[in-house]
């Protein structure tokens, strides 16, 4: 049994998804590693570096379920070598004629970096799909609540009105930029590695580059052009895009968390049947998925930072930063996957209380319309004089704005009420429409498949 | 006098450049802020929101040298408001008819975020130019040392041969990806902000969006489409690209630092006339610029992380993360500028000791050719049997490889010497050529001006 | 003029204090450096390493106001040496007989590390005093509001009652632990450095250690026992204690920020006369000091992390991490100083609205008493059966708890009301009393002076 | 099978130890959780809160091997509650009379925070023991190599001589400070949590504090005095001490990594029989354990930073930061355990090549004695004139120092040779002796058991 709560039976669903577990689970990972070795063998056979029969045998027998994993682990510890245990384990099950032809001329990093390329491909596909789907949900929210006024809030304090659709459009707009980044980065990231001992494929002489090209095709990745053993910007960039994406989800989650306070009551994350928020306070209904988005964002950015730090490598291989990637990259992927899945659930049934939004807007009399009153009074008094006057009047939290302004002879009560009456959200609506139009057009040319 | 050593007379050159100081120095910053206010006034006048005469006056008088900065600072402290001191300072010098028309309907963040857009534009231009220039230097190194063998090193230990041009090509290849990112991000980043109190431009009613479009044109930035008061991925992404770039420079610097060890002696950063490495050990010649690249990379990634963390904002304005940007974004820019300038100097006159490189390759007899010997022996013994045999022979650090293999009857002394004689760097050369070709082609369509 | 907004005339008060500016301002720093050089000279004279007359002259003339700072800066740049410019500047003003006797046998790090010792001494004294004073304020709050019930909140949702004094006591308890850490670390941190070229004081032969002891006495610091040129845990620990302290202030600030939401309205940070929260929304009263505590905490922990990272140094001096300390340690000090000053102001006049606290407790009927009702019902039904029943009843947010329980025959309406009537805060009060007693006793043996 | 490579059969030994796996493995953790519940039941029975028979039954049946873990996991997912699945799983195996008496009045955090206390106790004991043992090894190195001169190195360049024992003493001195911190923090960290719904133990009325005291005694932890649900400095401090400790190990590892370069060859980490450094370059012998110390230090400080960030919590429970602790604290413990174990192995058989050390000292002629020559010449020429002269002479890297000085008439060749002949390491030896004495004395009063 594992030692990490992230993999615990009770809690794994909080820190990953079944779908990504199918990429990262030990057996799945080992099978992918074996597939890479088989791909290498086939590429080598195609160049007569090894016999075709050996490649066939490796392809046929490189099955994780055939391996004696205890033996593999034991040999790994014995040799202190990251993949020699696996090689020996594989040799044991291969027919004798093929044993010497497995993993020829390649190094650990050829295997693990190519796996990283596959990991980014598989995870990236999930991320694109979920981010794209979430963007759709956010656009739906923006459209549905295009005309739902609510209080804007700055510094935690209610201010001038916005509309809820505008908030959702801002989320969608941010998500769109992540999708752009995912698309732009794809070809940079999805490359294989075949570098050999020090990056120059010395084992293979002049055949090296052709072998790499064929190998990359075998594993469904691009050719990197030049070895990237200590050139790690791809990982840092991929992780940072995911970390930014999770930050967006955390921003959305944080908004729900705050607006679900019953004192505000404008949003609520959906309650699942059977869910129990508290075993000591049965009345509680906690926005736990929303807050978990924040937790996951912290973890992802922390691991992304390790990958950025890890770009500063030495010479032709540098175990110090490289091995940290073994921990950091999978965590970035798994936590991001969990966050996306959770965000989809939260957004699918987000409860929006339009009545509470309307109520909070008028709860403080005309005060939340102070920007409009300022604008109107500015025409009479000048902007800064108007601001100073209003500041004075409103600093008494009990004052009635219309009465006070009328008492000071700068406006009638009716005028003030008229100014305050209609939320000044024309531009908000226009921005929503513009986002719907622009992002909608981009989506027309796309599907939920990453390309 | 300031309190930060980064601005100290003695040390400012280590932590910024004159060129970027001209962007960030207090007076320069304030002038840019005043220019933004003037641009706002002109845009407003063009829509009859304020009188054209007011806009003219603001444009004419908004000069930092006219401001009483002590008064501005005092009023800032008095009001606890970030820009009201500036407004009052400006009103004082404006003709009476224009005083009420400065900074109408805009908020602090409209000013500072638009400034951020300008900061990214100005810094980005310097970064592009320097990164592009450095890429050129790296390509020159790759071409010049295309046929200069040296020891590859993994885990700090000399291994199979590479060529120095290959190392330089790997740097250039990484730099190219940063240039791609800089180009791809440009339009995302260079936008203005005019959002008003809560992001919906309520002060301006239906004119809001047209005003924003004109304002952005006035300040030479793109229109953001939707307010980004709490949507901060642009900053996080920009900073991360710069942090990755600095990491690349730190990787180069680290390589020089290590290879400049006299025990290795393959590279040396240029010594400037007059430079003194140590006042206690006059023999010293330290790679201090190279190591400073590492220092700067640490600082940049630390501040970039603050900007990533700062993406998780609340509601329509969130001072907690926003104010941290005031510190982090300029630091990212200034430190990156310093790193690029320093890297240019180091690379311009980098000393490459080809003789030392050759000497180190042969210093350990045939040992560094073990990969080639392994490849050759693999044909006879099988790869893994050959590896085990060589592992055994070479584990004695005094053994003579050729003698031992001959003694074991698997190869003659002459054969081993022949295998070991020529560095197996065909693929390295081919990769250098490929990078030169590919990056060279990309550069043909570019200049050192960011577009 | 500087390039950092943290030092800008308008904003420096947000990022430091006058008191710490007097430690870190360029002139102050240079004077301290000169004092260190004078102390070194006196220590050396006392051992006849240099003539007493030279030490006297150095002591007399080492005044920053006599230095030509432009020359110092120019020579610093010319030599690329961190202190040779200063030496030359000082030599210029010294009488001829003393010129050769300044800065004898010492290195840059002897100067800057000793300055770090002084910086920690001076900053630590301010931190202790302010933290101690704040602890006193928090204890006062705990005592004053020992019997003021309010809603506890978990996951952002109102839950069972607590008392406000309990919240304040938790803050005080946390602050006490920081004070313990400050006291325990003091002797570890306040040491000088005299290490020479590589840490072994080779310049001074057998006199080295005695010279170091005298030097440390001259500058009012402890003797480190062994050179710490690349042993930097002291800095990492000091910074982390300050970062933790700022985190506590950010926790307090965050609480004020949230509870100041008018929808909750239980706390408000004091409003200063003249303060303007918004120039577009004159009704606003923002908790900007409270939220700035969060900003500062982010910056401090980011710089503290640099100092932790910087512990991994190489050999006998390592410029990469060391120079990052030049930026990070002062920032940690200045930002912490700013945070403490701001927290003192906020807490000195914190507005506590007991009526709002009481109102929020009863606002949701008996729901917030669900823990007490559960406890009472547990005696009848068993704990888990009671919890399940209450969960079911309370999942309908409109249900009347007493009516529903009575309808189900498990309690009468009167019983439920009785259970819910009195906040179950006995233990809270007892904990407050215990903190007041324990921390009060500790404070009896202390003053606001760090020892 | 898990998804984290840190738990993979092949690699778990790199990221943890068997000893700590016995603390953190899922079954072990669940058993500890059950033990805590049993301890709670006994404490409650002692106060007649639940029947003694129930407590007895819970104590008897709370065995992880009896639980249906799939059911527990399923109920956890169904309820979205962190421990309700466990409660239900436990109720199922308890005799009917005890079922309602398990987990009475406590919350998730009471369980998990108390577990954190136990985790810090168990991990801290391992850390103390290993750090103490390592300190002993370092003192042995310091004593054994008290008179072994070697080149000091600054900025990566060989400088004046030190002694290897001095380097080791610096490591020991740093380790001693960590041991001091571990001792000073122990009582702060090892506390239990019994806080109830919102921290005030409302379920238990006036019995709350007495119950907590008894509960803490049952689980072998201290009483916290006041609930610490959102007061998390303990975790941040504990993690930071471990991160500093790992940084020290990384510093040691880095030194070995660099000095093991064959071009330097002064240190070598022990080679294990059967270990294979490279499958492509059989001559390689890599310092992989040494470099892994750096990897682990990165990971520990990254997770420690999460715990520091997590101090800024809201209200009476804040899932956002709290849940991140579930990941971060165990990782800190496991990675630190792995680092300590690895460091013990490396240090136990560290190979020190005194001959190489001596050889490197004289390899550059008299140059590495430049500090001594400077000291001697200073008496004749003045320190700064001497430094300038030597700087000039030595800037030609081929110059013969003695010949050049003699040619300039400032010293004879014999004088220079005499100055350069003996390494000026008197103070180094004295510092070694002082560390041996001071730390030795401290160790006399201690054992390898944490107290």
mmCIF file with all atom_site columns, C-alpha atoms in Angstrom, chain B residues 153-160 257-258 260-264 268 275-288 291 309 314 320 360 363-364 367-368 370-371 374 383 387 390-391 394 397, chain D residues 153-160 257-258 260-264 268 275-288 291 309 314 320 360 363-364 367-368 370-371 374 383 387 390-391 394 397:
data_model
loop_
_atom_site.group_PDB
_atom_site.id
_atom_site.type_symbol
_atom_site.label_atom_id
_atom_site.label_alt_id
_atom_site.label_comp_id
_atom_site.label_asym_id
_atom_site.label_entity_id
_atom_site.label_seq_id
_atom_site.pdbx_PDB_ins_code
_atom_site.Cartn_x
_atom_site.Cartn_y
_atom_site.Cartn_z
_atom_site.occupancy
_atom_site.B_iso_or_equiv
_atom_site.pdbx_formal_charge
_atom_site.auth_seq_id
_atom_site.auth_comp_id
_atom_site.auth_asym_id
_atom_site.auth_atom_id
_atom_site.pdbx_PDB_model_num
ATOM 1  C CA . UNK B 1 153 ? 29.489  15.425 -18.826 1.00 0.00 ? 153 UNK B CA 1
ATOM 2  C CA . UNK B 1 154 ? 26.661  13.749 -16.991 1.00 0.00 ? 154 UNK B CA 1
ATOM 3  C CA . UNK B 1 155 ? 26.132  13.807 -13.239 1.00 0.00 ? 155 UNK B CA 1
ATOM 4  C CA . UNK B 1 156 ? 29.228  16.031 -13.175 1.00 0.00 ? 156 UNK B CA 1
ATOM 5  C CA . UNK B 1 157 ? 31.399  13.231 -14.576 1.00 0.00 ? 157 UNK B CA 1
ATOM 6  C CA . UNK B 1 158 ? 33.097  13.303 -17.958 1.00 0.00 ? 158 UNK B CA 1
ATOM 7  C CA . UNK B 1 159 ? 31.461  10.938 -20.387 1.00 0.00 ? 159 UNK B CA 1
ATOM 8  C CA . UNK B 1 160 ? 31.373  10.346 -24.080 1.00 0.00 ? 160 UNK B CA 1
ATOM 9  C CA . UNK B 1 257 ? 31.132  28.791 -14.131 1.00 0.00 ? 257 UNK B CA 1
ATOM 10 C CA . UNK B 1 258 ? 31.831  25.073 -14.003 1.00 0.00 ? 258 UNK B CA 1
ATOM 11 C CA . UNK B 1 260 ? 36.026  27.781 -15.966 1.00 0.00 ? 260 UNK B CA 1
ATOM 12 C CA . UNK B 1 261 ? 37.295  25.790 -12.984 1.00 0.00 ? 261 UNK B CA 1
ATOM 13 C CA . UNK B 1 262 ? 41.016  25.718 -13.729 1.00 0.00 ? 262 UNK B CA 1
ATOM 14 C CA . UNK B 1 263 ? 40.991  21.976 -13.131 1.00 0.00 ? 263 UNK B CA 1
ATOM 15 C CA . UNK B 1 264 ? 38.802  21.817 -16.247 1.00 0.00 ? 264 UNK B CA 1
ATOM 16 C CA . UNK B 1 268 ? 36.367  31.421 -19.409 1.00 0.00 ? 268 UNK B CA 1
ATOM 17 C CA . UNK B 1 275 ? 38.422  44.181 -12.899 1.00 0.00 ? 275 UNK B CA 1
ATOM 18 C CA . UNK B 1 276 ? 39.544  42.802 -9.551  1.00 0.00 ? 276 UNK B CA 1
ATOM 19 C CA . UNK B 1 277 ? 38.175  39.431 -8.536  1.00 0.00 ? 277 UNK B CA 1
ATOM 20 C CA . UNK B 1 278 ? 39.501  39.371 -5.010  1.00 0.00 ? 278 UNK B CA 1
ATOM 21 C CA . UNK B 1 279 ? 41.229  41.810 -2.696  1.00 0.00 ? 279 UNK B CA 1
ATOM 22 C CA . UNK B 1 280 ? 42.640  39.027 -0.577  1.00 0.00 ? 280 UNK B CA 1
ATOM 23 C CA . UNK B 1 281 ? 43.663  36.566 -3.256  1.00 0.00 ? 281 UNK B CA 1
ATOM 24 C CA . UNK B 1 282 ? 45.187  38.533 -6.127  1.00 0.00 ? 282 UNK B CA 1
ATOM 25 C CA . UNK B 1 283 ? 45.538  35.446 -8.308  1.00 0.00 ? 283 UNK B CA 1
ATOM 26 C CA . UNK B 1 284 ? 41.783  34.967 -8.583  1.00 0.00 ? 284 UNK B CA 1
ATOM 27 C CA . UNK B 1 285 ? 39.813  35.376 -11.757 1.00 0.00 ? 285 UNK B CA 1
ATOM 28 C CA . UNK B 1 286 ? 36.222  34.645 -10.918 1.00 0.00 ? 286 UNK B CA 1
ATOM 29 C CA . UNK B 1 287 ? 33.332  33.952 -13.271 1.00 0.00 ? 287 UNK B CA 1
ATOM 30 C CA . UNK B 1 288 ? 31.256  36.536 -11.461 1.00 0.00 ? 288 UNK B CA 1
ATOM 31 C CA . UNK B 1 291 ? 27.302  33.300 -11.531 1.00 0.00 ? 291 UNK B CA 1
ATOM 32 C CA . UNK B 1 309 ? -0.072  33.224 -7.138  1.00 0.00 ? 309 UNK B CA 1
ATOM 33 C CA . UNK B 1 314 ? -11.512 37.905 -5.688  1.00 0.00 ? 314 UNK B CA 1
ATOM 34 C CA . UNK B 1 320 ? -4.034  41.691 -1.840  1.00 0.00 ? 320 UNK B CA 1
ATOM 35 C CA . UNK B 1 360 ? 40.363  16.623 -21.227 1.00 0.00 ? 360 UNK B CA 1
ATOM 36 C CA . UNK B 1 363 ? 43.143  12.629 -20.164 1.00 0.00 ? 363 UNK B CA 1
ATOM 37 C CA . UNK B 1 364 ? 41.559  9.410  -18.968 1.00 0.00 ? 364 UNK B CA 1
ATOM 38 C CA . UNK B 1 367 ? 37.677  5.577  -20.838 1.00 0.00 ? 367 UNK B CA 1
ATOM 39 C CA . UNK B 1 368 ? 35.598  8.429  -22.236 1.00 0.00 ? 368 UNK B CA 1
ATOM 40 C CA . UNK B 1 370 ? 33.420  3.630  -23.427 1.00 0.00 ? 370 UNK B CA 1
ATOM 41 C CA . UNK B 1 371 ? 30.145  4.179  -25.282 1.00 0.00 ? 371 UNK B CA 1
ATOM 42 C CA . UNK B 1 374 ? 30.393  -0.727 -25.939 1.00 0.00 ? 374 UNK B CA 1
ATOM 43 C CA . UNK B 1 383 ? 24.702  -5.241 -25.850 1.00 0.00 ? 383 UNK B CA 1
ATOM 44 C CA . UNK B 1 387 ? 27.986  -3.633 -20.951 1.00 0.00 ? 387 UNK B CA 1
ATOM 45 C CA . UNK B 1 390 ? 32.969  -3.311 -19.607 1.00 0.00 ? 390 UNK B CA 1
ATOM 46 C CA . UNK B 1 391 ? 31.403  -2.328 -16.312 1.00 0.00 ? 391 UNK B CA 1
ATOM 47 C CA . UNK B 1 394 ? 36.269  -0.241 -15.910 1.00 0.00 ? 394 UNK B CA 1
ATOM 48 C CA . UNK B 1 397 ? 39.871  3.052  -12.165 1.00 0.00 ? 397 UNK B CA 1
ATOM 49 C CA . UNK D 2 153 ? 37.422  27.403 -3.423  1.00 0.00 ? 153 UNK D CA 1
ATOM 50 C CA . UNK D 2 154 ? 35.445  30.557 -3.949  1.00 0.00 ? 154 UNK D CA 1
ATOM 51 C CA . UNK D 2 155 ? 33.289  31.321 -6.961  1.00 0.00 ? 155 UNK D CA 1
ATOM 52 C CA . UNK D 2 156 ? 34.274  27.861 -8.147  1.00 0.00 ? 156 UNK D CA 1
ATOM 53 C CA . UNK D 2 157 ? 37.940  28.838 -8.335  1.00 0.00 ? 157 UNK D CA 1
ATOM 54 C CA . UNK D 2 158 ? 40.702  27.414 -6.164  1.00 0.00 ? 158 UNK D CA 1
ATOM 55 C CA . UNK D 2 159 ? 41.933  29.912 -3.629  1.00 0.00 ? 159 UNK D CA 1
ATOM 56 C CA . UNK D 2 160 ? 43.904  29.919 -0.442  1.00 0.00 ? 160 UNK D CA 1
ATOM 57 C CA . UNK D 2 257 ? 29.299  16.054 -6.340  1.00 0.00 ? 257 UNK D CA 1
ATOM 58 C CA . UNK D 2 258 ? 31.709  18.804 -7.327  1.00 0.00 ? 258 UNK D CA 1
ATOM 59 C CA . UNK D 2 260 ? 34.165  14.042 -7.166  1.00 0.00 ? 260 UNK D CA 1
ATOM 60 C CA . UNK D 2 261 ? 34.723  15.465 -10.647 1.00 0.00 ? 261 UNK D CA 1
ATOM 61 C CA . UNK D 2 262 ? 37.736  13.443 -11.742 1.00 0.00 ? 262 UNK D CA 1
ATOM 62 C CA . UNK D 2 263 ? 39.422  16.673 -12.799 1.00 0.00 ? 263 UNK D CA 1
ATOM 63 C CA . UNK D 2 264 ? 39.411  17.519 -9.070  1.00 0.00 ? 264 UNK D CA 1
ATOM 64 C CA . UNK D 2 268 ? 34.083  10.319 -3.791  1.00 0.00 ? 268 UNK D CA 1
ATOM 65 C CA . UNK D 2 275 ? 25.752  -0.479 -8.598  1.00 0.00 ? 275 UNK D CA 1
ATOM 66 C CA . UNK D 2 276 ? 25.711  0.558  -12.235 1.00 0.00 ? 276 UNK D CA 1
ATOM 67 C CA . UNK D 2 277 ? 26.035  4.257  -12.972 1.00 0.00 ? 277 UNK D CA 1
ATOM 68 C CA . UNK D 2 278 ? 25.373  4.112  -16.675 1.00 0.00 ? 278 UNK D CA 1
ATOM 69 C CA . UNK D 2 279 ? 24.213  1.496  -19.127 1.00 0.00 ? 279 UNK D CA 1
ATOM 70 C CA . UNK D 2 280 ? 25.691  3.386  -22.064 1.00 0.00 ? 280 UNK D CA 1
ATOM 71 C CA . UNK D 2 281 ? 28.986  4.510  -20.546 1.00 0.00 ? 281 UNK D CA 1
ATOM 72 C CA . UNK D 2 282 ? 30.349  1.653  -18.475 1.00 0.00 ? 282 UNK D CA 1
ATOM 73 C CA . UNK D 2 283 ? 33.256  3.727  -17.173 1.00 0.00 ? 283 UNK D CA 1
ATOM 74 C CA . UNK D 2 284 ? 30.976  6.069  -15.271 1.00 0.00 ? 284 UNK D CA 1
ATOM 75 C CA . UNK D 2 285 ? 30.857  6.297  -11.519 1.00 0.00 ? 285 UNK D CA 1
ATOM 76 C CA . UNK D 2 286 ? 28.300  8.928  -10.684 1.00 0.00 ? 286 UNK D CA 1
ATOM 77 C CA . UNK D 2 287 ? 27.717  10.681 -7.373  1.00 0.00 ? 287 UNK D CA 1
ATOM 78 C CA . UNK D 2 288 ? 24.029  9.891  -7.623  1.00 0.00 ? 288 UNK D CA 1
ATOM 79 C CA . UNK D 2 291 ? 22.984  14.674 -6.175  1.00 0.00 ? 291 UNK D CA 1
ATOM 80 C CA . UNK D 2 309 ? 1.554   29.825 2.726   1.00 0.00 ? 309 UNK D CA 1
ATOM 81 C CA . UNK D 2 314 ? -9.726  32.155 7.461   1.00 0.00 ? 314 UNK D CA 1
ATOM 82 C CA . UNK D 2 320 ? -8.221  25.595 1.154   1.00 0.00 ? 320 UNK D CA 1
ATOM 83 C CA . UNK D 2 360 ? 45.590  20.319 -6.229  1.00 0.00 ? 360 UNK D CA 1
ATOM 84 C CA . UNK D 2 363 ? 49.214  22.334 -9.014  1.00 0.00 ? 363 UNK D CA 1
ATOM 85 C CA . UNK D 2 364 ? 49.240  26.046 -9.815  1.00 0.00 ? 364 UNK D CA 1
ATOM 86 C CA . UNK D 2 367 ? 49.383  31.034 -6.869  1.00 0.00 ? 367 UNK D CA 1
ATOM 87 C CA . UNK D 2 368 ? 47.039  29.541 -4.295  1.00 0.00 ? 368 UNK D CA 1
ATOM 88 C CA . UNK D 2 370 ? 48.612  34.541 -2.926  1.00 0.00 ? 370 UNK D CA 1
ATOM 89 C CA . UNK D 2 371 ? 46.869  35.543 0.299   1.00 0.00 ? 371 UNK D CA 1
ATOM 90 C CA . UNK D 2 374 ? 49.943  39.420 0.040   1.00 0.00 ? 374 UNK D CA 1
ATOM 91 C CA . UNK D 2 383 ? 48.254  46.196 1.959   1.00 0.00 ? 383 UNK D CA 1
ATOM 92 C CA . UNK D 2 387 ? 47.466  43.854 -3.607  1.00 0.00 ? 387 UNK D CA 1
ATOM 93 C CA . UNK D 2 390 ? 50.202  41.141 -7.074  1.00 0.00 ? 390 UNK D CA 1
ATOM 94 C CA . UNK D 2 391 ? 47.053  41.620 -9.080  1.00 0.00 ? 391 UNK D CA 1
ATOM 95 C CA . UNK D 2 394 ? 49.188  37.358 -11.381 1.00 0.00 ? 394 UNK D CA 1
ATOM 96 C CA . UNK D 2 397 ? 48.233  33.248 -15.858 1.00 0.00 ? 397 UNK D CA 1
#
